[in-house]
Amino acid sequence: MAETTVEPLPDPPATTGFRGRVEEFLRSNCPPVGERIDAGHERVDAARAFQSALASAGLAGLTYPTRFGGAGLTRAHQEEFDEVSRGWSLPTFPLAISHGMCLPMLNQFGTDDQKARFMPANISGRAIWCQMFSEPGAGSDVASLATRAVRDGDEWVVNGQKVWTSGAHYCDYGIIVARTDPTLPKHQGLSMFIVDMHDPCIEVRPLRQISGDSGFNEVFFTDLRIPADWLLGELEQGWSLATAMLMFERVSIGAGGGSFAVDRSPALITLAQETGQAHDPGLRQRLADLWIREQIRRYIGSRIRAAVAADRVPGPEGSIAKLHGAILARTARDVSMSIAGTAAQAWDACDVAGARWATACLGASGASIA
């Protein structure tokens, strides 16, 4: 059998003084992990304010070009920022899709005019974006979607419905996939567009979940007119672009950046010590396993960021990151529940990592199917 070789990671360039800048900013703008109640819940105003402060400090969009609102720094700077921020409760969850999926798509496939128009506001938090693929009749088989976009002069006219759209009720812009040529096979007649979520021809209806939350939405398009130059990428290339966008999603969830960067093991070790469980050999083994998985996530993320920095859309490594991230979420959930005991079932009880125990427990399995 042929021997498999793994390309070593290049040594990152020096980031002298950068860690200190990040630490100083975080001390002034957000509390450490464990001091924010319900840190995982959507706090849109807090997210916008935090991201604005981050941009003012030159710490937003670290690896994106300065001419498009980024900081123009290196992958090493991003990795150092992620490393430092793991000990803090960044209120950035409402920006997860905007920054983890939509921003990379704009950077990778947008025209220079689109980048100049849309990226700065996205990076600074002034504009939050959502992604709209799924429809009532097109969930796992997204290519069966029925939303239509018809060319009319210098505009596209969109009619249809999307569902399960995260955050649509607070977003400013969105990226949709619509059918532009119904005569082509279903995977070939799709195109991707940018839409203004404040347009009166778009109706957003929040979906109430059993938990009482309304994070998902139905979105209806009725004769929505969008400029022809808001086509993202090439016409009829929507399927390949959608695949790329899903890879960016897997990267953002699995590689441990932004909202998903918090390491649970340090706080759980502290809790085990405080509750007299630290000498339990079985628990010690599970905590060690959790810590190891967190380090693996870090190395996977480093490789993926290297690919993105080289202007390459993540391939299978994105799926590997997503799979590992789902396993890591369940592992952290199980260890947390074991240490907390019956207290973990209290709906309003907060854990040491700043989230509600029961909410975190229910949400951990979602990463396996999302």
mmCIF file of C-alpha atoms in Angstrom:
data_model
loop_
_atom_site.group_PDB
_atom_site.id
_atom_site.type_symbol
_atom_site.label_atom_id
_atom_site.label_comp_id
_atom_site.label_asym_id
_atom_site.label_seq_id
_atom_site.Cartn_x
_atom_site.Cartn_y
_atom_site.Cartn_z
ATOM 1 C CA MET A 1 0.000 0.000 0.000
ATOM 2 C CA ALA A 2 1.345 3.411 -0.921
ATOM 3 C CA GLU A 3 2.665 5.446 1.975
ATOM 4 C CA THR A 4 0.680 8.565 2.798
ATOM 5 C CA THR A 5 2.630 11.721 3.491
ATOM 6 C CA VAL A 6 1.381 14.786 5.300
ATOM 7 C CA GLU A 7 2.727 18.139 4.224
ATOM 8 C CA PRO A 8 4.193 19.929 7.266
ATOM 9 C CA LEU A 9 2.855 23.305 8.259
ATOM 10 C CA PRO A 10 5.178 26.193 7.400
ATOM 11 C CA ASP A 11 6.608 28.140 10.297
ATOM 12 C CA PRO A 12 4.431 31.222 10.819
ATOM 13 C CA PRO A 13 6.082 34.638 10.591
ATOM 14 C CA ALA A 14 6.750 36.600 13.752
ATOM 15 C CA THR A 15 3.909 38.591 15.294
ATOM 16 C CA THR A 16 5.922 40.655 17.749
ATOM 17 C CA GLY A 17 3.726 42.677 20.091
ATOM 18 C CA PHE A 18 0.483 41.466 18.565
ATOM 19 C CA ARG A 19 -0.527 39.218 21.452
ATOM 20 C CA GLY A 20 -0.247 42.146 23.841
ATOM 21 C CA ARG A 21 -2.520 44.268 21.640
ATOM 22 C CA VAL A 22 -5.140 41.525 21.577
ATOM 23 C CA GLU A 23 -4.974 40.907 25.321
ATOM 24 C CA GLU A 24 -5.294 44.612 26.076
ATOM 25 C CA PHE A 25 -8.304 44.927 23.775
ATOM 26 C CA LEU A 26 -10.080 41.901 25.238
ATOM 27 C CA ARG A 27 -9.493 43.059 28.808
ATOM 28 C CA SER A 28 -11.189 46.341 27.939
ATOM 29 C CA ASN A 29 -14.065 45.003 25.853
ATOM 30 C CA CYS A 30 -15.254 41.591 27.071
ATOM 31 C CA PRO A 31 -15.165 39.455 30.229
ATOM 32 C CA PRO A 32 -13.239 36.196 30.605
ATOM 33 C CA VAL A 33 -14.977 32.892 29.931
ATOM 34 C CA GLY A 34 -17.352 32.128 32.779
ATOM 35 C CA GLU A 35 -18.364 35.706 33.578
ATOM 36 C CA ARG A 36 -20.937 36.246 30.818
ATOM 37 C CA ILE A 37 -24.430 34.910 31.449
ATOM 38 C CA ASP A 38 -26.005 33.253 28.413
ATOM 39 C CA ALA A 39 -22.939 34.074 26.328
ATOM 40 C CA GLY A 40 -24.090 31.820 23.507
ATOM 41 C CA HIS A 41 -27.395 33.595 22.913
ATOM 42 C CA GLU A 42 -27.948 36.132 20.201
ATOM 43 C CA ARG A 43 -27.116 39.620 21.332
ATOM 44 C CA VAL A 44 -27.073 41.476 18.086
ATOM 45 C CA ASP A 45 -26.444 44.959 19.447
ATOM 46 C CA ALA A 46 -23.590 43.687 21.601
ATOM 47 C CA ALA A 47 -22.114 41.847 18.624
ATOM 48 C CA ARG A 48 -22.258 44.926 16.404
ATOM 49 C CA ALA A 49 -20.700 47.130 19.099
ATOM 50 C CA PHE A 50 -17.945 44.623 19.824
ATOM 51 C CA GLN A 51 -17.113 44.154 16.148
ATOM 52 C CA SER A 52 -17.064 47.918 15.617
ATOM 53 C CA ALA A 53 -14.588 48.307 18.469
ATOM 54 C CA LEU A 54 -12.540 45.440 17.053
ATOM 55 C CA ALA A 55 -12.385 47.183 13.671
ATOM 56 C CA SER A 56 -11.430 50.517 15.249
ATOM 57 C CA ALA A 57 -8.556 48.756 16.994
ATOM 58 C CA GLY A 58 -7.331 47.258 13.705
ATOM 59 C CA LEU A 59 -8.189 43.730 14.858
ATOM 60 C CA ALA A 60 -11.118 42.863 12.564
ATOM 61 C CA GLY A 61 -10.810 40.933 9.319
ATOM 62 C CA LEU A 62 -7.182 40.246 10.146
ATOM 63 C CA THR A 63 -6.209 38.445 6.943
ATOM 64 C CA TYR A 64 -8.412 40.395 4.520
ATOM 65 C CA PRO A 65 -6.919 43.180 2.344
ATOM 66 C CA THR A 66 -6.899 46.686 3.787
ATOM 67 C CA ARG A 67 -8.529 48.104 0.646
ATOM 68 C CA PHE A 68 -11.592 45.988 1.423
ATOM 69 C CA GLY A 69 -11.786 46.838 5.115
ATOM 70 C CA GLY A 70 -9.456 44.197 6.515
ATOM 71 C CA ALA A 71 -6.283 44.526 8.547
ATOM 72 C CA GLY A 72 -3.989 43.032 5.889
ATOM 73 C CA LEU A 73 -2.155 40.812 8.380
ATOM 74 C CA THR A 74 -1.038 37.189 8.186
ATOM 75 C CA ARG A 75 -2.400 33.772 9.065
ATOM 76 C CA ALA A 76 -0.059 33.775 12.062
ATOM 77 C CA HIS A 77 -1.790 36.875 13.414
ATOM 78 C CA GLN A 78 -5.181 35.191 13.036
ATOM 79 C CA GLU A 79 -3.956 32.086 14.843
ATOM 80 C CA GLU A 80 -2.535 34.177 17.663
ATOM 81 C CA PHE A 81 -5.806 36.095 17.970
ATOM 82 C CA ASP A 82 -7.764 32.821 18.110
ATOM 83 C CA GLU A 83 -5.375 31.451 20.727
ATOM 84 C CA VAL A 84 -5.734 34.464 23.017
ATOM 85 C CA SER A 85 -9.495 34.821 22.536
ATOM 86 C CA ARG A 86 -10.174 31.259 23.702
ATOM 87 C CA GLY A 87 -10.040 32.564 27.253
ATOM 88 C CA TRP A 88 -12.670 35.256 26.684
ATOM 89 C CA SER A 89 -16.416 35.349 26.012
ATOM 90 C CA LEU A 90 -16.562 37.081 22.639
ATOM 91 C CA PRO A 91 -20.172 38.211 21.979
ATOM 92 C CA THR A 92 -19.886 37.365 18.295
ATOM 93 C CA PHE A 93 -22.355 34.499 17.838
ATOM 94 C CA PRO A 94 -24.779 36.583 15.700
ATOM 95 C CA LEU A 95 -21.875 37.188 13.283
ATOM 96 C CA ALA A 96 -20.957 33.521 12.839
ATOM 97 C CA ILE A 97 -22.553 33.065 9.410
ATOM 98 C CA SER A 98 -21.764 36.603 8.292
ATOM 99 C CA HIS A 99 -18.047 36.157 8.949
ATOM 100 C CA GLY A 100 -17.672 32.393 8.634
ATOM 101 C CA MET A 101 -19.546 31.900 5.364
ATOM 102 C CA CYS A 102 -20.605 35.102 3.607
ATOM 103 C CA LEU A 103 -17.419 37.115 4.045
ATOM 104 C CA PRO A 104 -15.141 34.374 2.625
ATOM 105 C CA MET A 105 -17.501 34.022 -0.347
ATOM 106 C CA LEU A 106 -17.356 37.740 -1.082
ATOM 107 C CA ASN A 107 -13.583 37.684 -0.818
ATOM 108 C CA GLN A 108 -13.157 34.564 -2.956
ATOM 109 C CA PHE A 109 -15.784 35.079 -5.660
ATOM 110 C CA GLY A 110 -16.912 38.710 -5.538
ATOM 111 C CA THR A 111 -15.897 41.306 -8.091
ATOM 112 C CA ASP A 112 -13.687 44.148 -6.923
ATOM 113 C CA ASP A 113 -16.743 46.420 -6.937
ATOM 114 C CA GLN A 114 -18.683 43.955 -4.791
ATOM 115 C CA LYS A 115 -15.778 43.588 -2.387
ATOM 116 C CA ALA A 116 -15.365 47.350 -2.052
ATOM 117 C CA ARG A 117 -19.086 47.856 -1.518
ATOM 118 C CA PHE A 118 -19.909 45.011 0.861
ATOM 119 C CA MET A 119 -16.818 43.732 2.679
ATOM 120 C CA PRO A 120 -15.926 46.769 4.854
ATOM 121 C CA ALA A 121 -19.385 46.932 6.464
ATOM 122 C CA ASN A 122 -19.403 43.170 6.961
ATOM 123 C CA ILE A 123 -15.991 43.162 8.623
ATOM 124 C CA SER A 124 -16.841 46.074 10.924
ATOM 125 C CA GLY A 125 -20.216 44.642 11.968
ATOM 126 C CA ARG A 126 -22.241 47.477 10.431
ATOM 127 C CA ALA A 127 -23.916 44.927 8.151
ATOM 128 C CA ILE A 128 -24.716 41.351 9.178
ATOM 129 C CA TRP A 129 -25.305 38.723 6.516
ATOM 130 C CA CYS A 130 -27.261 35.466 6.296
ATOM 131 C CA GLN A 131 -27.227 32.487 3.944
ATOM 132 C CA MET A 132 -30.391 31.164 2.264
ATOM 133 C CA PHE A 133 -30.292 27.742 0.592
ATOM 134 C CA SER A 134 -32.957 25.431 2.074
ATOM 135 C CA GLU A 135 -36.582 25.479 0.920
ATOM 136 C CA PRO A 136 -39.701 23.560 1.998
ATOM 137 C CA GLY A 137 -39.139 21.118 -0.875
ATOM 138 C CA ALA A 138 -35.342 21.292 -0.969
ATOM 139 C CA GLY A 139 -33.574 20.473 2.273
ATOM 140 C CA SER A 140 -30.951 17.759 1.982
ATOM 141 C CA ASP A 141 -31.422 17.931 -1.800
ATOM 142 C CA VAL A 142 -30.744 21.655 -2.161
ATOM 143 C CA ALA A 143 -30.347 21.344 -5.935
ATOM 144 C CA SER A 144 -34.114 20.757 -6.155
ATOM 145 C CA LEU A 145 -34.832 24.330 -5.036
ATOM 146 C CA ALA A 146 -37.670 26.164 -6.763
ATOM 147 C CA THR A 147 -36.946 29.847 -6.051
ATOM 148 C CA ARG A 148 -36.695 31.561 -9.443
ATOM 149 C CA ALA A 149 -34.627 34.491 -10.643
ATOM 150 C CA VAL A 150 -35.628 35.925 -14.033
ATOM 151 C CA ARG A 151 -33.572 38.526 -15.883
ATOM 152 C CA ASP A 152 -35.441 41.761 -16.672
ATOM 153 C CA GLY A 153 -33.165 44.356 -18.258
ATOM 154 C CA ASP A 154 -30.550 45.433 -15.729
ATOM 155 C CA GLU A 155 -32.259 43.573 -12.895
ATOM 156 C CA TRP A 156 -33.142 40.104 -11.688
ATOM 157 C CA VAL A 157 -36.662 39.431 -10.404
ATOM 158 C CA VAL A 158 -36.781 36.835 -7.628
ATOM 159 C CA ASN A 159 -39.830 34.894 -6.419
ATOM 160 C CA GLY A 160 -39.893 32.001 -3.978
ATOM 161 C CA GLN A 161 -39.403 30.899 -0.398
ATOM 162 C CA LYS A 162 -36.516 29.874 1.833
ATOM 163 C CA VAL A 163 -36.743 28.209 5.238
ATOM 164 C CA TRP A 164 -34.526 27.476 8.259
ATOM 165 C CA THR A 165 -32.587 30.668 7.610
ATOM 166 C CA SER A 166 -30.514 31.453 10.698
ATOM 167 C CA GLY A 167 -30.601 35.080 11.818
ATOM 168 C CA ALA A 168 -32.615 36.441 8.882
ATOM 169 C CA HIS A 169 -34.703 38.538 11.287
ATOM 170 C CA TYR A 170 -31.720 40.726 12.208
ATOM 171 C CA CYS A 171 -29.581 40.560 9.059
ATOM 172 C CA ASP A 172 -28.960 43.393 6.617
ATOM 173 C CA TYR A 173 -27.898 41.377 3.561
ATOM 174 C CA GLY A 174 -28.116 37.786 2.435
ATOM 175 C CA ILE A 175 -26.751 35.363 -0.121
ATOM 176 C CA ILE A 176 -29.289 33.201 -1.948
ATOM 177 C CA VAL A 177 -29.194 30.478 -4.567
ATOM 178 C CA ALA A 178 -31.998 30.654 -7.140
ATOM 179 C CA ARG A 179 -32.889 28.838 -10.346
ATOM 180 C CA THR A 180 -32.029 30.959 -13.375
ATOM 181 C CA ASP A 181 -32.503 28.336 -16.106
ATOM 182 C CA PRO A 182 -35.181 25.691 -15.464
ATOM 183 C CA THR A 183 -34.357 23.940 -18.761
ATOM 184 C CA LEU A 184 -30.964 22.780 -17.491
ATOM 185 C CA PRO A 185 -30.382 19.793 -15.186
ATOM 186 C CA LYS A 186 -31.070 20.804 -11.591
ATOM 187 C CA HIS A 187 -27.418 21.174 -10.586
ATOM 188 C CA GLN A 188 -26.591 23.325 -13.631
ATOM 189 C CA GLY A 189 -29.383 25.896 -13.710
ATOM 190 C CA LEU A 190 -28.585 27.622 -10.410
ATOM 191 C CA SER A 191 -26.994 31.006 -9.710
ATOM 192 C CA MET A 192 -25.993 32.874 -6.555
ATOM 193 C CA PHE A 193 -27.087 36.412 -5.683
ATOM 194 C CA ILE A 194 -26.697 39.099 -3.039
ATOM 195 C CA VAL A 195 -29.962 40.495 -1.638
ATOM 196 C CA ASP A 196 -30.865 43.426 0.604
ATOM 197 C CA MET A 197 -32.805 41.987 3.560
ATOM 198 C CA HIS A 198 -34.461 45.368 4.212
ATOM 199 C CA ASP A 199 -36.179 45.386 0.818
ATOM 200 C CA PRO A 200 -39.985 45.534 1.299
ATOM 201 C CA CYS A 201 -40.360 42.677 -1.196
ATOM 202 C CA ILE A 202 -38.737 40.343 1.355
ATOM 203 C CA GLU A 203 -40.851 39.041 4.231
ATOM 204 C CA VAL A 204 -39.159 37.322 7.181
ATOM 205 C CA ARG A 205 -41.211 35.137 9.530
ATOM 206 C CA PRO A 206 -39.424 33.775 12.629
ATOM 207 C CA LEU A 207 -40.000 30.101 13.470
ATOM 208 C CA ARG A 208 -40.728 29.429 17.138
ATOM 209 C CA GLN A 209 -38.813 26.403 18.419
ATOM 210 C CA ILE A 210 -39.734 24.039 21.242
ATOM 211 C CA SER A 211 -37.085 25.744 23.383
ATOM 212 C CA GLY A 212 -38.872 29.080 22.965
ATOM 213 C CA ASP A 213 -36.101 30.524 20.808
ATOM 214 C CA SER A 214 -36.607 31.885 17.294
ATOM 215 C CA GLY A 215 -33.207 31.576 15.686
ATOM 216 C CA PHE A 216 -34.559 30.225 12.378
ATOM 217 C CA ASN A 217 -36.841 31.911 9.870
ATOM 218 C CA GLU A 218 -38.978 31.523 6.795
ATOM 219 C CA VAL A 219 -38.116 34.069 4.101
ATOM 220 C CA PHE A 220 -40.491 34.966 1.253
ATOM 221 C CA PHE A 221 -39.498 36.781 -1.959
ATOM 222 C CA THR A 222 -42.283 38.452 -3.939
ATOM 223 C CA ASP A 223 -41.159 40.169 -7.157
ATOM 224 C CA LEU A 224 -37.887 41.140 -5.493
ATOM 225 C CA ARG A 225 -35.777 43.194 -7.887
ATOM 226 C CA ILE A 226 -32.028 43.110 -7.463
ATOM 227 C CA PRO A 227 -29.344 44.757 -9.619
ATOM 228 C CA ALA A 228 -27.815 42.535 -12.276
ATOM 229 C CA ASP A 229 -24.358 43.217 -10.866
ATOM 230 C CA TRP A 230 -25.369 41.602 -7.557
ATOM 231 C CA LEU A 231 -24.864 38.220 -9.185
ATOM 232 C CA LEU A 232 -22.120 36.523 -7.157
ATOM 233 C CA GLY A 233 -19.716 34.514 -9.284
ATOM 234 C CA GLU A 234 -20.625 33.300 -12.758
ATOM 235 C CA LEU A 235 -24.140 32.731 -14.078
ATOM 236 C CA GLU A 236 -25.337 29.122 -13.724
ATOM 237 C CA GLN A 237 -22.426 28.309 -11.386
ATOM 238 C CA GLY A 238 -24.572 28.428 -8.267
ATOM 239 C CA TRP A 239 -24.093 24.777 -7.354
ATOM 240 C CA SER A 240 -20.302 24.932 -7.255
ATOM 241 C CA LEU A 241 -20.504 28.198 -5.307
ATOM 242 C CA ALA A 242 -22.979 26.677 -2.850
ATOM 243 C CA THR A 243 -20.606 23.764 -2.323
ATOM 244 C CA ALA A 244 -17.758 26.188 -1.640
ATOM 245 C CA MET A 245 -19.928 28.115 0.823
ATOM 246 C CA LEU A 246 -20.785 24.937 2.712
ATOM 247 C CA MET A 247 -17.081 24.151 2.937
ATOM 248 C CA PHE A 248 -16.498 27.560 4.505
ATOM 249 C CA GLU A 249 -19.309 26.752 6.953
ATOM 250 C CA ARG A 250 -17.627 23.509 7.944
ATOM 251 C CA VAL A 251 -14.390 25.372 8.429
ATOM 252 C CA SER A 252 -15.978 28.044 10.637
ATOM 253 C CA ILE A 253 -17.664 25.441 12.838
ATOM 254 C CA GLY A 254 -14.959 22.813 12.937
ATOM 255 C CA ALA A 255 -11.713 24.771 12.893
ATOM 256 C CA GLY A 256 -12.319 26.582 16.151
ATOM 257 C CA GLY A 257 -12.417 30.219 15.149
ATOM 258 C CA GLY A 258 -14.577 33.115 16.322
ATOM 259 C CA SER A 259 -17.667 32.034 18.248
ATOM 260 C CA PHE A 260 -16.571 28.402 18.194
ATOM 261 C CA ALA A 261 -13.088 28.960 19.606
ATOM 262 C CA VAL A 262 -13.725 28.534 23.333
ATOM 263 C CA ASP A 263 -11.796 25.705 24.973
ATOM 264 C CA ARG A 264 -13.983 24.101 27.631
ATOM 265 C CA SER A 265 -11.349 21.948 29.317
ATOM 266 C CA PRO A 266 -9.650 24.612 31.523
ATOM 267 C CA ALA A 267 -12.940 25.726 33.095
ATOM 268 C CA LEU A 268 -14.130 22.144 33.508
ATOM 269 C CA ILE A 269 -10.880 21.141 35.199
ATOM 270 C CA THR A 270 -11.360 24.023 37.623
ATOM 271 C CA LEU A 271 -14.952 22.962 38.290
ATOM 272 C CA ALA A 272 -13.867 19.372 38.913
ATOM 273 C CA GLN A 273 -11.340 20.633 41.460
ATOM 274 C CA GLU A 274 -13.886 22.879 43.177
ATOM 275 C CA THR A 275 -16.442 20.073 43.461
ATOM 276 C CA GLY A 276 -13.962 17.485 44.766
ATOM 277 C CA GLN A 277 -14.053 15.312 41.641
ATOM 278 C CA ALA A 278 -10.548 15.982 40.353
ATOM 279 C CA HIS A 279 -9.140 12.726 41.761
ATOM 280 C CA ASP A 280 -11.647 10.520 39.942
ATOM 281 C CA PRO A 281 -9.444 8.571 37.465
ATOM 282 C CA GLY A 282 -12.296 8.090 34.991
ATOM 283 C CA LEU A 283 -13.085 11.805 34.940
ATOM 284 C CA ARG A 284 -9.406 12.700 34.652
ATOM 285 C CA GLN A 285 -9.165 10.482 31.571
ATOM 286 C CA ARG A 286 -12.220 12.132 30.003
ATOM 287 C CA LEU A 287 -10.862 15.614 30.705
ATOM 288 C CA ALA A 288 -7.536 14.623 29.140
ATOM 289 C CA ASP A 289 -9.382 13.315 26.084
ATOM 290 C CA LEU A 290 -11.286 16.607 25.802
ATOM 291 C CA TRP A 291 -8.068 18.631 26.049
ATOM 292 C CA ILE A 292 -6.410 16.490 23.353
ATOM 293 C CA ARG A 293 -9.371 16.959 21.021
ATOM 294 C CA GLU A 294 -9.143 20.720 21.530
ATOM 295 C CA GLN A 295 -5.489 20.640 20.467
ATOM 296 C CA ILE A 296 -6.377 18.582 17.398
ATOM 297 C CA ARG A 297 -8.981 21.188 16.463
ATOM 298 C CA ARG A 298 -6.289 23.831 16.705
ATOM 299 C CA TYR A 299 -3.978 22.028 14.272
ATOM 300 C CA ILE A 300 -6.801 21.280 11.834
ATOM 301 C CA GLY A 301 -7.735 24.952 11.913
ATOM 302 C CA SER A 302 -4.155 25.966 11.235
ATOM 303 C CA ARG A 303 -3.988 23.832 8.101
ATOM 304 C CA ILE A 304 -7.299 25.141 6.830
ATOM 305 C CA ARG A 305 -6.341 28.764 7.393
ATOM 306 C CA ALA A 306 -3.154 28.110 5.443
ATOM 307 C CA ALA A 307 -5.273 26.887 2.524
ATOM 308 C CA VAL A 308 -7.575 29.908 2.704
ATOM 309 C CA ALA A 309 -4.584 32.261 2.900
ATOM 310 C CA ALA A 310 -3.372 30.690 -0.348
ATOM 311 C CA ASP A 311 -6.741 31.593 -1.978
ATOM 312 C CA ARG A 312 -7.801 27.947 -2.086
ATOM 313 C CA VAL A 313 -11.344 26.895 -1.189
ATOM 314 C CA PRO A 314 -11.099 24.233 1.543
ATOM 315 C CA GLY A 315 -11.752 20.741 0.253
ATOM 316 C CA PRO A 316 -12.015 17.526 2.286
ATOM 317 C CA GLU A 317 -10.193 19.156 5.187
ATOM 318 C CA GLY A 318 -13.284 21.294 5.724
ATOM 319 C CA SER A 319 -15.392 18.166 6.171
ATOM 320 C CA ILE A 320 -12.785 16.699 8.512
ATOM 321 C CA ALA A 321 -12.904 19.864 10.607
ATOM 322 C CA LYS A 322 -16.709 19.784 10.747
ATOM 323 C CA LEU A 323 -16.766 16.119 11.790
ATOM 324 C CA HIS A 324 -14.134 16.668 14.452
ATOM 325 C CA GLY A 325 -15.915 19.786 15.702
ATOM 326 C CA ALA A 326 -19.167 17.838 16.118
ATOM 327 C CA ILE A 327 -17.414 15.103 18.101
ATOM 328 C CA LEU A 328 -15.663 17.737 20.212
ATOM 329 C CA ALA A 329 -18.969 19.477 20.990
ATOM 330 C CA ARG A 330 -20.546 16.222 22.156
ATOM 331 C CA THR A 331 -17.476 15.321 24.195
ATOM 332 C CA ALA A 332 -17.489 18.696 25.959
ATOM 333 C CA ARG A 333 -21.230 18.365 26.559
ATOM 334 C CA ASP A 334 -20.924 14.907 28.102
ATOM 335 C CA VAL A 335 -18.047 15.859 30.392
ATOM 336 C CA SER A 336 -19.821 19.059 31.437
ATOM 337 C CA MET A 337 -23.004 17.183 32.291
ATOM 338 C CA SER A 338 -21.097 14.581 34.290
ATOM 339 C CA ILE A 339 -19.354 17.184 36.434
ATOM 340 C CA ALA A 340 -22.434 19.361 36.916
ATOM 341 C CA GLY A 341 -24.688 16.462 37.850
ATOM 342 C CA THR A 342 -28.320 17.330 38.505
ATOM 343 C CA ALA A 343 -27.533 21.059 38.311
ATOM 344 C CA ALA A 344 -27.021 20.627 34.576
ATOM 345 C CA GLN A 345 -30.753 20.070 34.113
ATOM 346 C CA ALA A 346 -31.755 23.490 35.479
ATOM 347 C CA TRP A 347 -32.808 25.537 32.446
ATOM 348 C CA ASP A 348 -31.508 28.857 33.780
ATOM 349 C CA ALA A 349 -28.347 27.562 35.459
ATOM 350 C CA CYS A 350 -25.140 28.882 33.887
ATOM 351 C CA ASP A 351 -22.066 26.763 33.431
ATOM 352 C CA VAL A 352 -18.476 27.826 33.968
ATOM 353 C CA ALA A 353 -18.060 28.572 30.276
ATOM 354 C CA GLY A 354 -20.812 31.167 30.261
ATOM 355 C CA ALA A 355 -23.625 29.261 28.556
ATOM 356 C CA ARG A 356 -26.780 27.729 29.992
ATOM 357 C CA TRP A 357 -26.226 24.075 30.889
ATOM 358 C CA ALA A 358 -29.445 22.774 29.361
ATOM 359 C CA THR A 359 -29.159 24.937 26.243
ATOM 360 C CA ALA A 360 -25.571 23.816 25.675
ATOM 361 C CA CYS A 361 -26.604 20.199 26.166
ATOM 362 C CA LEU A 362 -29.397 20.411 23.613
ATOM 363 C CA GLY A 363 -27.313 22.354 21.117
ATOM 364 C CA ALA A 364 -24.261 20.081 21.172
ATOM 365 C CA SER A 365 -25.948 17.359 19.139
ATOM 366 C CA GLY A 366 -27.055 19.879 16.535
ATOM 367 C CA ALA A 367 -23.513 20.186 15.208
ATOM 368 C CA SER A 368 -23.712 16.534 14.143
ATOM 369 C CA ILE A 369 -26.621 17.104 11.767
ATOM 370 C CA ALA A 370 -26.248 20.757 10.721
#
